[in-house]
JSON list of C-alpha atoms in Angstrom, two decimals:
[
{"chain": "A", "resi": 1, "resn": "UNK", "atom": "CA", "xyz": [211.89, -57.45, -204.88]},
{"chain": "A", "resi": 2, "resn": "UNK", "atom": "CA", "xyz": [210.19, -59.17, -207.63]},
{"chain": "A", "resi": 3, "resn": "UNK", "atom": "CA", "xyz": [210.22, -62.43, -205.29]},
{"chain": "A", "resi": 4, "resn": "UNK", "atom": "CA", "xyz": [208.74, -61.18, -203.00]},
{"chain": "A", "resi": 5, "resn": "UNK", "atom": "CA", "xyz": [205.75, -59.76, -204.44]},
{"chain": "A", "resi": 6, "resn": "UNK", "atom": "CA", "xyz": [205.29, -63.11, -206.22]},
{"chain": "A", "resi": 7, "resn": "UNK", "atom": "CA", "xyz": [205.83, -64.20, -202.39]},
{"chain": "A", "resi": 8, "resn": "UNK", "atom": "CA", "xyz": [202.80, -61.95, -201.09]},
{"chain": "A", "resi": 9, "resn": "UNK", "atom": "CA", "xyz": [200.57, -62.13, -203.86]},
{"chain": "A", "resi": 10, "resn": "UNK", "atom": "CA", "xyz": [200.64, -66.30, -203.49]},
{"chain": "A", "resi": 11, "resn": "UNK", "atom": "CA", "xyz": [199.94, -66.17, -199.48]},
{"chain": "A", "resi": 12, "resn": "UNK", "atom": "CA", "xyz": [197.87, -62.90, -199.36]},
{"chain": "A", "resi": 13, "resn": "UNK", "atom": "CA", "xyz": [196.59, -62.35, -202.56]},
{"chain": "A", "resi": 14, "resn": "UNK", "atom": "CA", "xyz": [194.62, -58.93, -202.94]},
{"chain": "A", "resi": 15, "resn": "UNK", "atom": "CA", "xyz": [191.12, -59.53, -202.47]},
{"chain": "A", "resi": 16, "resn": "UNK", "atom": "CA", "xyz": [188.22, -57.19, -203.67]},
{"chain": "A", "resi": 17, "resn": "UNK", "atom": "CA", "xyz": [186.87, -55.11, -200.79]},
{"chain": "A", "resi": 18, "resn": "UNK", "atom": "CA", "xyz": [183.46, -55.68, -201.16]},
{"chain": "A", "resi": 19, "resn": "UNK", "atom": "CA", "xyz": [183.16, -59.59, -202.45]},
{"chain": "A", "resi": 20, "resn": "UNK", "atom": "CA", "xyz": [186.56, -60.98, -201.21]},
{"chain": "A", "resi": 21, "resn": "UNK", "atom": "CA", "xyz": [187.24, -62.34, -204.57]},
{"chain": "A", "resi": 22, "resn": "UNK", "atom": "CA", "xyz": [190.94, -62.41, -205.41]},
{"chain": "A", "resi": 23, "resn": "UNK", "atom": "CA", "xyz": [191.73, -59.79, -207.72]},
{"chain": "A", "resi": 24, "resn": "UNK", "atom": "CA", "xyz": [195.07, -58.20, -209.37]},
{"chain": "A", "resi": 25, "resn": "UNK", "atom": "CA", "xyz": [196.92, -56.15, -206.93]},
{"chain": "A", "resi": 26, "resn": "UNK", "atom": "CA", "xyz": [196.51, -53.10, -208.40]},
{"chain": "A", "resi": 27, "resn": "UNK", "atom": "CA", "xyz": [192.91, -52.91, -207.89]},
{"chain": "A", "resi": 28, "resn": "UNK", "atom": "CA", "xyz": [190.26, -52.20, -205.14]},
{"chain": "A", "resi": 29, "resn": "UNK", "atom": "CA", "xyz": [187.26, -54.02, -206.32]},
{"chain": "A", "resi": 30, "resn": "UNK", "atom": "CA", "xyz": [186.13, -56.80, -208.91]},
{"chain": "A", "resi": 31, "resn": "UNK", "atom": "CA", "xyz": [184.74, -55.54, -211.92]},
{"chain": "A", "resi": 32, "resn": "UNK", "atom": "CA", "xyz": [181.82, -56.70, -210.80]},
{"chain": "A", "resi": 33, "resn": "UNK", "atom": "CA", "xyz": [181.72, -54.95, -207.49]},
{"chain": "A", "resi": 34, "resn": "UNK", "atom": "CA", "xyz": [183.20, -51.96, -209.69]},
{"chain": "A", "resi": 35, "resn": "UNK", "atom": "CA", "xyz": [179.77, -51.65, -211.18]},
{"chain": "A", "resi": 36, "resn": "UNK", "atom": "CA", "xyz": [178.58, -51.19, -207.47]},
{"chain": "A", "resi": 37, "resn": "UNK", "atom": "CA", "xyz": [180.55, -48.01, -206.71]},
{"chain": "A", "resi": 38, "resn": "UNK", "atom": "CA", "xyz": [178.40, -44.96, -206.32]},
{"chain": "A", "resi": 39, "resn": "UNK", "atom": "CA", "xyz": [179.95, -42.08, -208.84]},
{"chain": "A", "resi": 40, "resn": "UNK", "atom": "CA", "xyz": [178.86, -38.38, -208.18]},
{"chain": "A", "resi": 41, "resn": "UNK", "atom": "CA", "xyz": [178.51, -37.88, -211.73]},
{"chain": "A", "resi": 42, "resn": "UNK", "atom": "CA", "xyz": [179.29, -34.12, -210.83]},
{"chain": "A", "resi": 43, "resn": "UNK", "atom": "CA", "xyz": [180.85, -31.49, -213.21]},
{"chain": "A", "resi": 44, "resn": "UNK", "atom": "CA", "xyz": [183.78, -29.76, -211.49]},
{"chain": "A", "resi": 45, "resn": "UNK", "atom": "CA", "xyz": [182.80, -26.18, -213.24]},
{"chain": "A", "resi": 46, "resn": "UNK", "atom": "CA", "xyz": [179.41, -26.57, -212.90]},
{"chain": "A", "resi": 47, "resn": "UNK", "atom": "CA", "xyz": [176.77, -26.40, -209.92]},
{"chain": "A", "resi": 48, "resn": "UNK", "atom": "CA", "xyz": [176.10, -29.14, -207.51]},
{"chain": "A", "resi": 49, "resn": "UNK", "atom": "CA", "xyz": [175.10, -30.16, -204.55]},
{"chain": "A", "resi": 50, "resn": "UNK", "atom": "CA", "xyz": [178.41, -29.72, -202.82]},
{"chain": "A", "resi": 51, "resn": "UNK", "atom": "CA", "xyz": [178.96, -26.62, -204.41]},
{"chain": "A", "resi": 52, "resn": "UNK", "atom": "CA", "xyz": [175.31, -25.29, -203.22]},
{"chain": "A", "resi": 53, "resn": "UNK", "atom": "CA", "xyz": [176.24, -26.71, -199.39]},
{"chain": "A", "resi": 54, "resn": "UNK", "atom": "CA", "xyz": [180.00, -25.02, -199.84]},
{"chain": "A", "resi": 55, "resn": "UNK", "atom": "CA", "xyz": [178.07, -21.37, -200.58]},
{"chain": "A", "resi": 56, "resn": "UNK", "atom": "CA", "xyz": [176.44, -21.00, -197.39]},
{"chain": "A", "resi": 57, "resn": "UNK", "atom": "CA", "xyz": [179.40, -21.64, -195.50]},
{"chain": "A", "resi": 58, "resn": "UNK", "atom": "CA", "xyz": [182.30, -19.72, -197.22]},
{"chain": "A", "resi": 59, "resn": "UNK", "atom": "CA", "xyz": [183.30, -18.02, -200.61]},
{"chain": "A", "resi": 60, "resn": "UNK", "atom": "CA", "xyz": [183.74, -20.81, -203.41]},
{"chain": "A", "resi": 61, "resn": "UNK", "atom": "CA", "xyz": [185.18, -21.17, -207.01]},
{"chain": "A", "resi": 62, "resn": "UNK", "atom": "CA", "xyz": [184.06, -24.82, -207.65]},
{"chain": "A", "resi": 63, "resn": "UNK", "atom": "CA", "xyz": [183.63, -27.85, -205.98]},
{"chain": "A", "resi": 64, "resn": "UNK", "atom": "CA", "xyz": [183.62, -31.48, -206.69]},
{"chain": "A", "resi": 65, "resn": "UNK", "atom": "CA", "xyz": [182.72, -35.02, -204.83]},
{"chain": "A", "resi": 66, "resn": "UNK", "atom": "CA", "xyz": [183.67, -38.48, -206.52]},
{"chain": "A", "resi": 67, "resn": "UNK", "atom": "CA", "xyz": [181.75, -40.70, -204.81]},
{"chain": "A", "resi": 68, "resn": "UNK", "atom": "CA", "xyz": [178.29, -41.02, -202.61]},
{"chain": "A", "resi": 69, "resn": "UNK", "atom": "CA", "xyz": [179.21, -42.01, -199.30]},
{"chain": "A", "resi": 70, "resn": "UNK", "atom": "CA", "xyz": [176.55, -43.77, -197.88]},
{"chain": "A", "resi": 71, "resn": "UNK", "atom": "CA", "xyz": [176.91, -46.43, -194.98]},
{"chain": "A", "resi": 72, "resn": "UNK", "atom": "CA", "xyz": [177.50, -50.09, -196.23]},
{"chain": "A", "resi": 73, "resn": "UNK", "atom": "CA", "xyz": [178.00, -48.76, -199.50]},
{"chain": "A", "resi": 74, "resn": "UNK", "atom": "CA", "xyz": [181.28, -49.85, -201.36]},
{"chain": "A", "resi": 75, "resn": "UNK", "atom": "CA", "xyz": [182.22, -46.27, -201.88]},
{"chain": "A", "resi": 76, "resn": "UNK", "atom": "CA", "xyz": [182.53, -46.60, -197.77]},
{"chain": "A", "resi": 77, "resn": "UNK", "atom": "CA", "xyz": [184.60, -49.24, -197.89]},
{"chain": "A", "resi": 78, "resn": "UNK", "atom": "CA", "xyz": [186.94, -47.81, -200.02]},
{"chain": "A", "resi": 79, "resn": "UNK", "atom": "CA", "xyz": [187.29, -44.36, -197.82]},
{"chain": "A", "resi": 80, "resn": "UNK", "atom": "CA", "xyz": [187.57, -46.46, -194.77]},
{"chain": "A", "resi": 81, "resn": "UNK", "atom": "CA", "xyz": [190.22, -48.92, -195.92]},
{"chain": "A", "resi": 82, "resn": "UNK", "atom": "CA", "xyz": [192.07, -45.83, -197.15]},
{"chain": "A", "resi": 83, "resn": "UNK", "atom": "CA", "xyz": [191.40, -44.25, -193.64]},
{"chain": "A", "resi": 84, "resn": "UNK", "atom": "CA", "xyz": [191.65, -47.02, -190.94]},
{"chain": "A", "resi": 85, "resn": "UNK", "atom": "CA", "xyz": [193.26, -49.75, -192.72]},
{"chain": "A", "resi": 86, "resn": "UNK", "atom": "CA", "xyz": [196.55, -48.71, -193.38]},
{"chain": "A", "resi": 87, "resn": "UNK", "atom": "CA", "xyz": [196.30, -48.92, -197.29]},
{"chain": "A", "resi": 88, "resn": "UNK", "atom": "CA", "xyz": [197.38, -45.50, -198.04]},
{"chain": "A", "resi": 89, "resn": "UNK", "atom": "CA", "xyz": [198.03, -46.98, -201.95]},
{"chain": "A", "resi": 90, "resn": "UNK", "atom": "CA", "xyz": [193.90, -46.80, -202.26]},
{"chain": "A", "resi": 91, "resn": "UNK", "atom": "CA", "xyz": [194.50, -42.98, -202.25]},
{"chain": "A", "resi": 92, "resn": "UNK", "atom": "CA", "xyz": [196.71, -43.20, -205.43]},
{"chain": "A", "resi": 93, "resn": "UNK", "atom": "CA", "xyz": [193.84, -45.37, -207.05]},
{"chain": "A", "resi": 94, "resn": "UNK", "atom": "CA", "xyz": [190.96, -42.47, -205.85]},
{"chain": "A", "resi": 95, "resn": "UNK", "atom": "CA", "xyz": [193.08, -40.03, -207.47]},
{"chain": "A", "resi": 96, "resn": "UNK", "atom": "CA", "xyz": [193.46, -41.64, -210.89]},
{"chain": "A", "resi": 97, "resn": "UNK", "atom": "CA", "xyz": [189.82, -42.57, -210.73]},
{"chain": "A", "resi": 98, "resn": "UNK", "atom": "CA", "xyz": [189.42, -38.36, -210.79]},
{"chain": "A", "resi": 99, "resn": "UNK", "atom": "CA", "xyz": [192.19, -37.76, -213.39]},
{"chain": "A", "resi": 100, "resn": "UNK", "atom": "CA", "xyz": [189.62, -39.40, -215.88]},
{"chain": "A", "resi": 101, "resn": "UNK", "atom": "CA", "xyz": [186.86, -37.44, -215.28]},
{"chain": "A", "resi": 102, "resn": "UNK", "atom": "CA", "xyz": [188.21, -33.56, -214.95]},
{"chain": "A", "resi": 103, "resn": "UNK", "atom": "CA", "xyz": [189.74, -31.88, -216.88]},
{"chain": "A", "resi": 104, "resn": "UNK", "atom": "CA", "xyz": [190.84, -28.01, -215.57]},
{"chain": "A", "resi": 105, "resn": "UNK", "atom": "CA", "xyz": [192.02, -27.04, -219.52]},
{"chain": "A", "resi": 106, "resn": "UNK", "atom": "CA", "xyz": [192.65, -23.30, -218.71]},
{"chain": "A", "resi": 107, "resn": "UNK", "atom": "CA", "xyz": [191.45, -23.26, -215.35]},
{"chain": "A", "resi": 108, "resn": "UNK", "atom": "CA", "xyz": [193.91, -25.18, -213.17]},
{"chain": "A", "resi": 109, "resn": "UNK", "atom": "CA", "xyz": [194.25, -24.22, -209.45]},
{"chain": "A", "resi": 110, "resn": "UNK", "atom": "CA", "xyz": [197.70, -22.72, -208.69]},
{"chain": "A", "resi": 111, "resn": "UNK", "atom": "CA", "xyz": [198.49, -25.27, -205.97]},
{"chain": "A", "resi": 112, "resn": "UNK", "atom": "CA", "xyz": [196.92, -28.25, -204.38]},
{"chain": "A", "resi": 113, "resn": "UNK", "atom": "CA", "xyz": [196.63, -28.65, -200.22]},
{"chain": "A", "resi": 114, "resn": "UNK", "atom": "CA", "xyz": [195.51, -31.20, -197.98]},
{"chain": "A", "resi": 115, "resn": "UNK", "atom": "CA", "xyz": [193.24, -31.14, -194.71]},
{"chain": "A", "resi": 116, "resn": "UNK", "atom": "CA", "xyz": [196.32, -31.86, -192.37]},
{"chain": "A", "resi": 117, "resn": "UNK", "atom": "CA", "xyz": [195.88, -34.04, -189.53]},
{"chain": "A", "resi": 118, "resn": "UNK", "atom": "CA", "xyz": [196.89, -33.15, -185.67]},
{"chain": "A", "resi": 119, "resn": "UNK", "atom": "CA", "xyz": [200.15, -34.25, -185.11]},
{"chain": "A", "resi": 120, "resn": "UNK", "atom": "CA", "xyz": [198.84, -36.87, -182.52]},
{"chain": "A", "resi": 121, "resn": "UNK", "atom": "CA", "xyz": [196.27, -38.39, -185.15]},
{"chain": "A", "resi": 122, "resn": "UNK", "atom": "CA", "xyz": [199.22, -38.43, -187.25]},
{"chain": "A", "resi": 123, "resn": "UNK", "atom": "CA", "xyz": [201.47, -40.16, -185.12]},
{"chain": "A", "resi": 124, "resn": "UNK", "atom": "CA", "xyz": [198.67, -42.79, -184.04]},
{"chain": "A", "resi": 125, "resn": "UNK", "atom": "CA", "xyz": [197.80, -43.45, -187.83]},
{"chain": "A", "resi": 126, "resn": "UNK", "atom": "CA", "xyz": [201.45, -43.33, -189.32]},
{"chain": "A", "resi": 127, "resn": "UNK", "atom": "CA", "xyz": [200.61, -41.64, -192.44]},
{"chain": "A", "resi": 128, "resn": "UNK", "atom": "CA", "xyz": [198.24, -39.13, -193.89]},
{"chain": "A", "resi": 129, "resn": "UNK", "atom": "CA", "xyz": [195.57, -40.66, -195.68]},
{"chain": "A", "resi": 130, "resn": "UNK", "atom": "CA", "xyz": [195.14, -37.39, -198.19]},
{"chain": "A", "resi": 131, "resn": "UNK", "atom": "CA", "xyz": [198.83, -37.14, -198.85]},
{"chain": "A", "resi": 132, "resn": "UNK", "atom": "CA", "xyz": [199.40, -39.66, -201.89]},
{"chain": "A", "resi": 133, "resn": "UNK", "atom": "CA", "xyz": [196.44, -38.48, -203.08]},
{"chain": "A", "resi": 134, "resn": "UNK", "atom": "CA", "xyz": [197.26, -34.82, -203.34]},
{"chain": "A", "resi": 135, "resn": "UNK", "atom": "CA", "xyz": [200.73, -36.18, -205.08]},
{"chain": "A", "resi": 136, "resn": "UNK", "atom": "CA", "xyz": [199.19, -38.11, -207.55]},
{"chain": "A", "resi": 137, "resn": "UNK", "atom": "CA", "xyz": [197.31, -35.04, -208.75]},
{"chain": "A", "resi": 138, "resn": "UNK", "atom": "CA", "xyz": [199.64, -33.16, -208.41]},
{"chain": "A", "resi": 139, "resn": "UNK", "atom": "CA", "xyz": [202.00, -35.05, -210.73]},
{"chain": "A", "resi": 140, "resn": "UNK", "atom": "CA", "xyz": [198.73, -35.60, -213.11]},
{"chain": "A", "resi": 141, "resn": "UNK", "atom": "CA", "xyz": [197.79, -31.84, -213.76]},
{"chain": "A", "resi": 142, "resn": "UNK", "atom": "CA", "xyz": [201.45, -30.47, -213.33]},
{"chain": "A", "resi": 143, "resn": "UNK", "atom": "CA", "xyz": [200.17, -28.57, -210.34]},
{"chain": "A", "resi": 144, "resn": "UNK", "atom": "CA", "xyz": [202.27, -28.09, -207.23]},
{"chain": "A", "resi": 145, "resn": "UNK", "atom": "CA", "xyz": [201.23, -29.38, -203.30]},
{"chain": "A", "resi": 146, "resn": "UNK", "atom": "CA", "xyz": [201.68, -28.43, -200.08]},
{"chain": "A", "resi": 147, "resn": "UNK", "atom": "CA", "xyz": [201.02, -29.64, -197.15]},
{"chain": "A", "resi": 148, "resn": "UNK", "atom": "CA", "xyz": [201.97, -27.52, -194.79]},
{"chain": "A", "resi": 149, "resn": "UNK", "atom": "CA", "xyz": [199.82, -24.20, -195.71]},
{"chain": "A", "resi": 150, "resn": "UNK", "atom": "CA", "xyz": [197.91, -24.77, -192.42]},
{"chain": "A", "resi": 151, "resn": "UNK", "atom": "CA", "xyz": [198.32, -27.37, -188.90]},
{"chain": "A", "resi": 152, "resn": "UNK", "atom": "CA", "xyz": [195.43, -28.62, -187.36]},
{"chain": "A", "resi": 153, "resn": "UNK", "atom": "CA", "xyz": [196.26, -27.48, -183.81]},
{"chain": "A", "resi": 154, "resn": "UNK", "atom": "CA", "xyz": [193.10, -29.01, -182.05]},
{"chain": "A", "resi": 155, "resn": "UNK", "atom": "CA", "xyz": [193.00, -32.77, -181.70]},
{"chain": "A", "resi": 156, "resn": "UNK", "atom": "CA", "xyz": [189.88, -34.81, -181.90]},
{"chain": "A", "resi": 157, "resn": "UNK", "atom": "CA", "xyz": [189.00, -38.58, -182.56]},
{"chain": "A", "resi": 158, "resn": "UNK", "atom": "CA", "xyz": [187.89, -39.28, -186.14]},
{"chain": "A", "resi": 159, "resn": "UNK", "atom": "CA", "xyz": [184.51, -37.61, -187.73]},
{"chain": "A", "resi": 160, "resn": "UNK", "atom": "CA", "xyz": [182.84, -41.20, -188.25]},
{"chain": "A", "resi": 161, "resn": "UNK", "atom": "CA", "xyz": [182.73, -42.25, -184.62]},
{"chain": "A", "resi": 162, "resn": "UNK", "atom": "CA", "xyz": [181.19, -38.66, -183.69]},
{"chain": "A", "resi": 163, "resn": "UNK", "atom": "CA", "xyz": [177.77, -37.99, -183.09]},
{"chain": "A", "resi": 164, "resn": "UNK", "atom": "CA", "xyz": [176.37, -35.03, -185.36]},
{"chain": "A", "resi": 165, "resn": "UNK", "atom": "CA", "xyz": [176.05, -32.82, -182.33]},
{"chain": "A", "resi": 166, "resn": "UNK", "atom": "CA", "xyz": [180.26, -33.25, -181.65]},
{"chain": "A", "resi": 167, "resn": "UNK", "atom": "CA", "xyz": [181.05, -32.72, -185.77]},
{"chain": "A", "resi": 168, "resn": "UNK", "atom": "CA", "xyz": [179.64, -29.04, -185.06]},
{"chain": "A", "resi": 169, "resn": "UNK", "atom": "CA", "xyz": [182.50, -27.97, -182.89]},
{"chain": "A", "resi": 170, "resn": "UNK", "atom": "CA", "xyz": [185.43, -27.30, -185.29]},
{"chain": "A", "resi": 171, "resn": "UNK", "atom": "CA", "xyz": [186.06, -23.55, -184.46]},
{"chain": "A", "resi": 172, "resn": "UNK", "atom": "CA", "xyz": [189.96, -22.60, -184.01]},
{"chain": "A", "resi": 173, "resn": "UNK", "atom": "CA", "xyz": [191.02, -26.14, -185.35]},
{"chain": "A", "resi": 174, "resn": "UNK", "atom": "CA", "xyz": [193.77, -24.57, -187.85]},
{"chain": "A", "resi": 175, "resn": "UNK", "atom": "CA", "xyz": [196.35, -22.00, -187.89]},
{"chain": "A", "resi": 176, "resn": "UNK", "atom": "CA", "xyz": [198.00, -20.82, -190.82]},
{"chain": "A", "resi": 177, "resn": "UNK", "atom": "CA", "xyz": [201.71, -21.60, -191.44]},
{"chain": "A", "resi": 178, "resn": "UNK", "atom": "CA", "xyz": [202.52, -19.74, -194.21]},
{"chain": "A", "resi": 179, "resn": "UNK", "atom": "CA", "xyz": [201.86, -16.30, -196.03]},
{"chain": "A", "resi": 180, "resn": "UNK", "atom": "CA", "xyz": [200.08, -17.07, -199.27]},
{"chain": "A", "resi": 181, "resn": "UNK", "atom": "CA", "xyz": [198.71, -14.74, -201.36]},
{"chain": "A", "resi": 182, "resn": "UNK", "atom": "CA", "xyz": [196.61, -13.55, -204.50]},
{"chain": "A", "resi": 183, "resn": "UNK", "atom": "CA", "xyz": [196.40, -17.87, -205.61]},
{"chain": "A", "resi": 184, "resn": "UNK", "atom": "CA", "xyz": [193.50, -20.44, -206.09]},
{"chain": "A", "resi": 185, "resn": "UNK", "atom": "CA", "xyz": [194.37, -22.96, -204.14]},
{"chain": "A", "resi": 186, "resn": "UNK", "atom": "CA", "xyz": [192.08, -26.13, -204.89]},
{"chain": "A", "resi": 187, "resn": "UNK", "atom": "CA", "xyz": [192.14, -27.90, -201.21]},
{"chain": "A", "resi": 188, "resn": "UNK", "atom": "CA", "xyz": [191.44, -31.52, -200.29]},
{"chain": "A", "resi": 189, "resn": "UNK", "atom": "CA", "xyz": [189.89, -34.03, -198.39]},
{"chain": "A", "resi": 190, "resn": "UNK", "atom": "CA", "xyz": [188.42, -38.04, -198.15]},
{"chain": "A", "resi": 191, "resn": "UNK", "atom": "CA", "xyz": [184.76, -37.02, -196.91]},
{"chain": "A", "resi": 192, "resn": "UNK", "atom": "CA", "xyz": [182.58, -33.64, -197.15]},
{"chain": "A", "resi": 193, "resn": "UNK", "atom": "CA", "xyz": [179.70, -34.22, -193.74]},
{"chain": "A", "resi": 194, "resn": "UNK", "atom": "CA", "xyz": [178.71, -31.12, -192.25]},
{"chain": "A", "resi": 195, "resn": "UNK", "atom": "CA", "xyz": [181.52, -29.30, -193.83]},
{"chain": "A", "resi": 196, "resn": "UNK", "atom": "CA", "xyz": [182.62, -27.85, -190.48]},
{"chain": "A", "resi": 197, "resn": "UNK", "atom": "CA", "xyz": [185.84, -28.70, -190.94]},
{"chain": "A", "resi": 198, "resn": "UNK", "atom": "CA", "xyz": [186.31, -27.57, -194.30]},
{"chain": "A", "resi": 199, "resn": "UNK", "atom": "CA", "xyz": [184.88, -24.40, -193.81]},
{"chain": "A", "resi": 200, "resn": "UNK", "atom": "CA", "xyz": [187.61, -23.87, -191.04]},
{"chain": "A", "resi": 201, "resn": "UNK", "atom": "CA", "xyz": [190.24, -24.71, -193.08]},
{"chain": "A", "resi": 202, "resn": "UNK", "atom": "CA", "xyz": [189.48, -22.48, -196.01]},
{"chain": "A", "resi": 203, "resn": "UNK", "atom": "CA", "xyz": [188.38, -19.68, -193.49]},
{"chain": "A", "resi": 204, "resn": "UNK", "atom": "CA", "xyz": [192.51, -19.90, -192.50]},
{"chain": "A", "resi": 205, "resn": "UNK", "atom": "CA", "xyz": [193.57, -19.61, -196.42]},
{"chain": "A", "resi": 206, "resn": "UNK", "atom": "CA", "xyz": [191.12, -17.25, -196.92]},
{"chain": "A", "resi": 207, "resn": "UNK", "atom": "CA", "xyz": [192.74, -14.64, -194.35]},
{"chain": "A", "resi": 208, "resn": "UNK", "atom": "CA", "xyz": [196.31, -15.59, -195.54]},
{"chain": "A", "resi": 209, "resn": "UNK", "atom": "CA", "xyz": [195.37, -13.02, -198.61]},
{"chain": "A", "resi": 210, "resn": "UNK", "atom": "CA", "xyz": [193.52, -12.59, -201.16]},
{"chain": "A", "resi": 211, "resn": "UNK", "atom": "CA", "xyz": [193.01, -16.12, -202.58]},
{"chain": "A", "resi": 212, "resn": "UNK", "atom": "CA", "xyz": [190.82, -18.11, -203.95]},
{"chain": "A", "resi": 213, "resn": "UNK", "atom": "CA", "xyz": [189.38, -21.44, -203.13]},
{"chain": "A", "resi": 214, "resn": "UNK", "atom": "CA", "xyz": [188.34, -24.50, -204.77]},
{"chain": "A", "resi": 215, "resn": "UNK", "atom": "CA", "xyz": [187.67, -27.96, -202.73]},
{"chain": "A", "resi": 216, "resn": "UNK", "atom": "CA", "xyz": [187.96, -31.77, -204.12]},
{"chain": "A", "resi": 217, "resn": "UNK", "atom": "CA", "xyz": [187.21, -34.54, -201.95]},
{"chain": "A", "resi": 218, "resn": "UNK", "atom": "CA", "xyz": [186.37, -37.80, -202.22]},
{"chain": "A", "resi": 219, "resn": "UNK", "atom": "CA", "xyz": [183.02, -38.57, -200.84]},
{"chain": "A", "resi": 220, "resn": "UNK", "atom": "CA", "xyz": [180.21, -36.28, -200.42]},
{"chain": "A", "resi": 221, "resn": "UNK", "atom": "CA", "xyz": [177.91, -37.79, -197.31]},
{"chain": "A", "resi": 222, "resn": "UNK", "atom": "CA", "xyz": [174.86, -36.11, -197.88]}
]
């Protein structure tokens, strides 16, 4: 095994997503390009502009955004290598990057779940992108996952190569799986845009019982 790592990192070496400079394995950027990457800044118990959005749609606890997605940015390039480049590992990386900067002390969520993706998306992309990212905080803040509280039952092509008009239409996307009740459940995603989609998706835990919501995703595109 060792080999052939030694083997891959001589004849494709990991290069920095945003430079192409040839940088340890482990990482995304340089730290150069590091220095580049457009933090949120936001304070998970505290108001924000995601929060504020998240209000008007449906009933909220808190809500947090790493990065600013904005196009050609390098916080873009990392959501779409995670997304459409088959380097689910970047995921892992997001979440550590989020371990660092919140703390939930007394206030940790009772269980972490995903935005699931249609079984057809699924099958086309081989692995959910929000997955090892919902493990790796899980494992972090000693908070259980579960990815199966809802299924996205409507199948659509991905919310980048959609017009705004077609991001609108996201009514009776998810059905619930499972009878949850009386728990905050702090729910995931890669990138808040008109928040359609989320608000579906919390709308379904929401009617499960009485719970609580709080959402965490990696980009805010606003």
């Amino acid at each position: 095994m060792i080999r052939k790592h030694m083997f891959l990192d001589l004849f494709f070496p990991n290069r920095c997503l945003h430079c192409n400079m040839i940088i340890d394995a482990d990482f995304l950027t340089c730290t150069l390009c590091f220095e580049k990457i457009q933090f949120t800044h936001f304070d998970y118990f505290g108001e924000n502009i995601l929060k504020e959005i998240c209000k008007t749609l449906f009933p909220i606890e808190n809500a947090y955004a790493l990065l600013q997605f904005e196009k050609e940015s390098v916080s873009q390039k990392i959501i779409h290598e995670l997304k459409y480049k088959s380097r689910e590992k970047t995921g892992h990386i997001i979440a550590n990057w989020i371990t660092k900067r919140i703390d939930f002390k007394n206030e940790k969520p009772d269980l972490i779940a995903s935005i699931p993706l249609h079984k057809k998306k699924l099958k086309e992309r081989g692995y959910n992108q929000l997955h090892l990212f919902a493990e790796t905080l899980s494992e972090f803040y000693s908070i259980p996952f579960d990815h199966e509280i809802i299924t996205k039952v409507h199948y659509s092509k991905a919310q980048a190569l959609k017009d705004k008009k077609h991001r609108l239409k996201t009514e009776n996307i998810f059905s619930a799986n499972k009878n949850i009740s009386g728990k905050h459940i702090l729910l995931v995603d890669d990138v808040f845009t008109t928040g359609n989609t989320m608000s579906a998706a919390v709308w379904e835990i929401l009617t499960m019982g009485n719970n609580k919501v709080s959402i965490l995703v990696m980009a805010i595109d606003k």
